[in-house]
Short mmCIF file of N, CA, C and O in Angstrom, two decimals:
data_model
loop_
_atom_site.label_atom_id
_atom_site.label_comp_id
_atom_site.label_asym_id
_atom_site.label_seq_id
_atom_site.Cartn_x
_atom_site.Cartn_y
_atom_site.Cartn_z
N MET A 13 272.67 63.46 74.85
CA MET A 13 273.49 63.30 75.85
C MET A 13 273.08 61.57 76.36
O MET A 13 271.69 60.83 76.10
N ASP A 14 273.93 60.69 76.59
CA ASP A 14 273.69 59.40 77.21
C ASP A 14 273.60 59.35 78.50
O ASP A 14 273.80 59.64 79.50
N ARG A 15 272.15 58.09 78.65
CA ARG A 15 271.90 58.20 79.88
C ARG A 15 271.56 56.61 80.03
O ARG A 15 271.75 55.60 79.37
N ALA A 16 271.68 56.05 81.27
CA ALA A 16 271.53 54.56 81.88
C ALA A 16 270.60 54.81 82.47
O ALA A 16 270.50 54.79 83.49
N THR A 17 269.76 53.28 82.65
CA THR A 17 268.53 52.78 83.48
C THR A 17 269.09 51.44 83.96
O THR A 17 269.02 50.60 83.01
N LEU A 18 269.47 51.51 85.29
CA LEU A 18 269.64 50.27 85.78
C LEU A 18 268.71 49.51 86.41
O LEU A 18 268.76 49.97 87.98
N ALA A 19 268.38 48.15 86.50
CA ALA A 19 268.12 47.67 87.93
C ALA A 19 268.97 46.80 88.82
O ALA A 19 269.78 46.32 88.19
N VAL A 20 268.43 47.31 90.14
CA VAL A 20 269.44 46.45 90.99
C VAL A 20 268.58 45.53 92.00
O VAL A 20 267.54 46.63 92.53
N GLN A 21 268.63 44.49 92.51
CA GLN A 21 267.45 43.95 93.21
C GLN A 21 267.88 44.47 94.71
O GLN A 21 269.59 44.68 95.11
N GLY A 22 267.16 44.71 95.72
CA GLY A 22 267.58 44.86 97.32
C GLY A 22 267.59 46.39 97.65
O GLY A 22 267.34 47.17 96.86
N SER A 23 268.12 46.21 99.01
CA SER A 23 268.15 47.71 99.06
C SER A 23 269.56 48.03 99.96
O SER A 23 269.22 49.35 100.16
N GLY A 24 270.65 47.21 99.78
CA GLY A 24 271.67 47.64 99.87
C GLY A 24 272.67 48.80 98.63
O GLY A 24 272.28 49.13 97.96
N ASP A 25 273.77 48.77 98.99
CA ASP A 25 274.61 49.48 98.11
C ASP A 25 274.60 49.09 96.61
O ASP A 25 275.06 47.49 96.31
N TYR A 26 273.88 49.74 95.77
CA TYR A 26 274.00 49.11 94.48
C TYR A 26 275.18 49.21 93.71
O TYR A 26 275.39 48.32 92.73
N HIS A 27 275.95 49.30 94.05
CA HIS A 27 277.62 49.25 93.03
C HIS A 27 277.73 47.75 93.27
O HIS A 27 278.72 47.45 92.83
N SER A 28 277.23 47.04 94.58
CA SER A 28 277.92 45.67 94.86
C SER A 28 276.36 44.88 94.36
O SER A 28 276.64 43.39 94.61
N GLY A 29 275.56 45.50 93.61
CA GLY A 29 274.50 44.62 93.60
C GLY A 29 273.95 44.04 92.18
O GLY A 29 275.20 44.29 91.27
N LYS A 30 273.15 43.39 91.76
CA LYS A 30 272.72 42.93 90.57
C LYS A 30 271.19 42.36 90.41
O LYS A 30 270.63 43.23 91.25
N ASP A 31 270.99 42.66 88.99
CA ASP A 31 269.10 42.92 89.10
C ASP A 31 268.42 41.28 89.17
O ASP A 31 267.43 41.26 88.38
N GLY A 32 269.68 40.26 89.70
CA GLY A 32 269.14 39.26 89.49
C GLY A 32 269.53 37.93 88.47
O GLY A 32 270.18 36.83 88.26
N LEU A 33 270.01 38.61 87.17
CA LEU A 33 270.79 38.34 86.51
C LEU A 33 272.56 38.85 86.11
O LEU A 33 272.92 38.09 85.66
N VAL A 34 272.00 39.89 86.06
CA VAL A 34 273.23 41.10 85.59
C VAL A 34 273.93 41.93 86.87
O VAL A 34 273.30 42.58 87.75
N LEU A 35 275.62 41.77 87.25
CA LEU A 35 275.66 42.53 88.54
C LEU A 35 275.84 43.84 87.82
O LEU A 35 276.02 44.30 86.68
N TYR A 36 275.92 44.67 88.60
CA TYR A 36 275.58 46.30 88.22
C TYR A 36 276.90 46.79 87.85
O TYR A 36 276.90 47.43 86.98
N LYS A 37 278.10 46.25 88.05
CA LYS A 37 279.50 46.16 88.12
C LYS A 37 279.76 45.43 86.14
O LYS A 37 280.44 46.33 85.15
N SER A 38 278.75 44.80 85.82
CA SER A 38 278.98 44.27 84.56
C SER A 38 278.00 45.43 83.63
O SER A 38 278.20 45.52 82.44
N ALA A 39 276.87 46.01 84.23
CA ALA A 39 275.95 46.36 83.08
C ALA A 39 276.22 48.14 83.23
O ALA A 39 276.08 48.95 82.55
N HIS A 40 276.94 48.62 84.37
CA HIS A 40 277.58 50.29 84.30
C HIS A 40 278.54 50.35 82.94
O HIS A 40 279.57 49.74 83.22
N VAL A 41 278.63 51.39 82.71
CA VAL A 41 279.41 51.98 81.59
C VAL A 41 280.05 53.36 82.11
O VAL A 41 278.91 54.58 82.71
N ASP A 42 281.03 53.90 81.77
CA ASP A 42 281.41 55.25 82.27
C ASP A 42 281.59 56.10 81.54
O ASP A 42 281.12 57.52 81.65
N TYR A 43 280.83 55.75 80.20
CA TYR A 43 280.78 57.10 79.19
C TYR A 43 279.31 58.01 79.59
O TYR A 43 279.02 58.85 78.99
N VAL A 44 278.31 57.34 80.27
CA VAL A 44 276.98 58.09 80.31
C VAL A 44 277.19 59.29 81.26
O VAL A 44 277.67 59.15 81.98
N GLU A 45 276.04 59.87 80.93
CA GLU A 45 276.33 61.42 81.64
C GLU A 45 275.42 61.63 82.96
O GLU A 45 275.72 62.19 84.08
N SER A 46 274.07 60.33 82.80
CA SER A 46 273.57 60.16 83.91
C SER A 46 273.49 58.92 84.16
O SER A 46 273.45 58.11 83.13
N GLU A 47 272.84 58.36 85.54
CA GLU A 47 272.69 56.81 85.53
C GLU A 47 271.65 56.72 86.45
O GLU A 47 271.43 57.43 87.44
N PHE A 48 270.24 56.30 85.92
CA PHE A 48 269.35 55.81 86.96
C PHE A 48 268.78 54.49 87.59
O PHE A 48 269.11 53.62 86.55
N ILE A 49 269.07 54.62 88.82
CA ILE A 49 268.62 52.77 89.54
C ILE A 49 267.62 52.90 89.69
O ILE A 49 266.68 53.62 90.45
N VAL A 50 267.21 51.24 89.44
CA VAL A 50 265.53 51.17 89.63
C VAL A 50 265.94 49.87 90.67
O VAL A 50 266.37 48.95 89.97
N ARG A 51 265.52 49.94 91.74
CA ARG A 51 265.19 48.69 92.30
C ARG A 51 264.21 47.77 91.58
O ARG A 51 263.13 47.95 92.24
N SER A 52 264.86 46.53 91.34
CA SER A 52 263.50 45.76 90.60
C SER A 52 264.66 44.63 89.73
O SER A 52 265.33 44.76 89.69
N PHE A 53 263.65 43.67 89.39
CA PHE A 53 264.41 42.19 88.65
C PHE A 53 265.11 43.01 87.44
O PHE A 53 264.60 43.88 86.78
N HIS A 54 265.36 42.20 86.54
CA HIS A 54 266.39 42.74 85.57
C HIS A 54 265.01 43.45 84.22
O HIS A 54 265.69 44.36 83.70
N SER A 55 264.20 42.84 84.46
CA SER A 55 262.94 43.40 83.59
C SER A 55 262.35 44.45 84.18
O SER A 55 261.88 44.20 85.04
N CYS A 56 262.90 46.36 83.98
CA CYS A 56 262.23 46.62 85.07
C CYS A 56 261.53 48.30 83.93
O CYS A 56 261.62 49.07 84.60
N GLN A 57 261.05 47.47 82.80
CA GLN A 57 260.86 48.64 81.92
C GLN A 57 259.01 48.79 82.19
O GLN A 57 258.38 50.27 81.91
N ASP A 58 258.24 48.26 82.99
CA ASP A 58 257.31 48.44 83.52
C ASP A 58 257.17 48.71 85.06
O ASP A 58 256.04 49.08 85.47
N LYS A 59 257.98 49.05 85.64
CA LYS A 59 258.40 50.14 86.95
C LYS A 59 257.66 51.11 86.82
O LYS A 59 258.41 51.98 85.85
N PRO A 60 257.08 51.60 87.47
CA PRO A 60 257.01 53.03 87.91
C PRO A 60 257.74 54.03 87.89
O PRO A 60 258.24 55.01 87.19
N PRO A 61 258.92 53.84 88.73
CA PRO A 61 260.29 54.83 88.76
C PRO A 61 261.11 54.94 86.88
O PRO A 61 261.23 55.67 86.75
N THR A 62 260.56 53.83 86.43
CA THR A 62 261.14 53.70 85.16
C THR A 62 260.64 54.67 83.75
O THR A 62 260.83 55.20 83.20
N ILE A 63 259.34 54.32 84.27
CA ILE A 63 258.50 55.01 83.37
C ILE A 63 258.36 56.38 83.46
O ILE A 63 258.70 57.21 82.55
N GLU A 64 258.62 56.98 84.96
CA GLU A 64 258.67 58.17 85.20
C GLU A 64 259.69 58.86 84.38
O GLU A 64 260.15 59.91 83.94
N GLU A 65 261.22 58.19 84.88
CA GLU A 65 262.08 58.57 84.22
C GLU A 65 262.09 59.20 82.50
O GLU A 65 262.48 59.86 82.21
N VAL A 66 261.84 58.12 82.35
CA VAL A 66 261.49 58.00 80.31
C VAL A 66 260.94 59.26 80.23
O VAL A 66 261.36 60.05 79.34
N ARG A 67 259.82 59.29 80.89
CA ARG A 67 258.92 60.41 80.65
C ARG A 67 259.55 61.66 81.23
O ARG A 67 259.50 62.84 80.30
N ARG A 68 260.39 62.11 81.95
CA ARG A 68 261.42 63.16 82.68
C ARG A 68 262.27 63.51 81.06
O ARG A 68 262.16 64.67 80.95
N ILE A 69 262.96 62.35 80.69
CA ILE A 69 263.67 62.58 79.67
C ILE A 69 263.36 62.93 78.18
O ILE A 69 264.13 63.98 77.79
N LEU A 70 262.32 62.01 77.85
CA LEU A 70 261.14 62.74 76.66
C LEU A 70 260.86 64.38 77.01
O LEU A 70 261.18 64.86 76.01
N HIS A 71 260.36 64.66 78.24
CA HIS A 71 259.99 65.91 78.19
C HIS A 71 261.52 66.77 77.80
O HIS A 71 261.26 68.35 77.41
N GLU A 72 262.62 66.45 78.78
CA GLU A 72 263.32 67.04 78.71
C GLU A 72 263.89 67.37 77.43
O GLU A 72 263.97 68.79 76.93
N HIS A 73 264.00 66.60 76.48
CA HIS A 73 264.42 66.58 75.04
C HIS A 73 263.60 67.39 74.26
O HIS A 73 263.79 67.96 73.47
N LEU A 74 262.08 67.28 74.79
CA LEU A 74 261.15 68.62 73.85
C LEU A 74 261.27 69.44 74.17
O LEU A 74 261.37 70.13 73.24
N ARG A 75 261.66 69.81 75.38
CA ARG A 75 262.19 71.41 75.55
C ARG A 75 263.55 71.68 74.73
O ARG A 75 263.45 73.06 74.58
N THR A 76 264.22 71.01 74.20
CA THR A 76 265.38 71.42 73.38
C THR A 76 264.94 71.50 72.30
O THR A 76 265.69 72.31 71.22
N LEU A 77 263.55 71.31 71.46
CA LEU A 77 263.41 71.34 70.14
C LEU A 77 263.01 72.75 69.81
O LEU A 77 262.38 73.37 70.69
N PRO A 78 263.04 73.33 68.74
CA PRO A 78 262.33 74.38 68.21
C PRO A 78 261.04 74.47 68.00
O PRO A 78 260.34 73.31 68.01
N ALA A 79 260.45 75.47 68.37
CA ALA A 79 259.01 75.80 68.26
C ALA A 79 258.11 75.48 67.19
O ALA A 79 259.15 75.89 66.11
N LYS A 80 257.25 74.88 66.66
CA LYS A 80 256.53 74.62 65.36
C LYS A 80 255.94 75.59 65.20
O LYS A 80 255.28 76.66 65.89
N PRO A 81 256.13 76.16 64.30
CA PRO A 81 255.58 77.62 64.09
C PRO A 81 253.90 77.91 63.47
O PRO A 81 253.37 76.88 63.04
N ALA A 82 253.22 78.50 64.06
CA ALA A 82 251.62 78.02 64.13
C ALA A 82 251.14 78.49 62.41
O ALA A 82 251.76 79.34 61.96
N ASN A 83 250.44 78.11 61.66
CA ASN A 83 249.50 77.82 60.59
C ASN A 83 248.54 79.41 60.43
O ASN A 83 248.27 79.59 61.08
#
């Protein structure tokens, strides 16, 4: 599953926003299944919403893996 996390500054409509460096319309790609918007400057990997989204995705993926057999 392809997902995107995009930073957008401000509180207005993110479709017309930017992260301080890149316009949303330049960062957006149509092929992703989901898009997560973080209200932040360009570097958003240290922001709590980004960390929580990555954690959510990892837990979701973990649930799809087969259980490890007990020894």
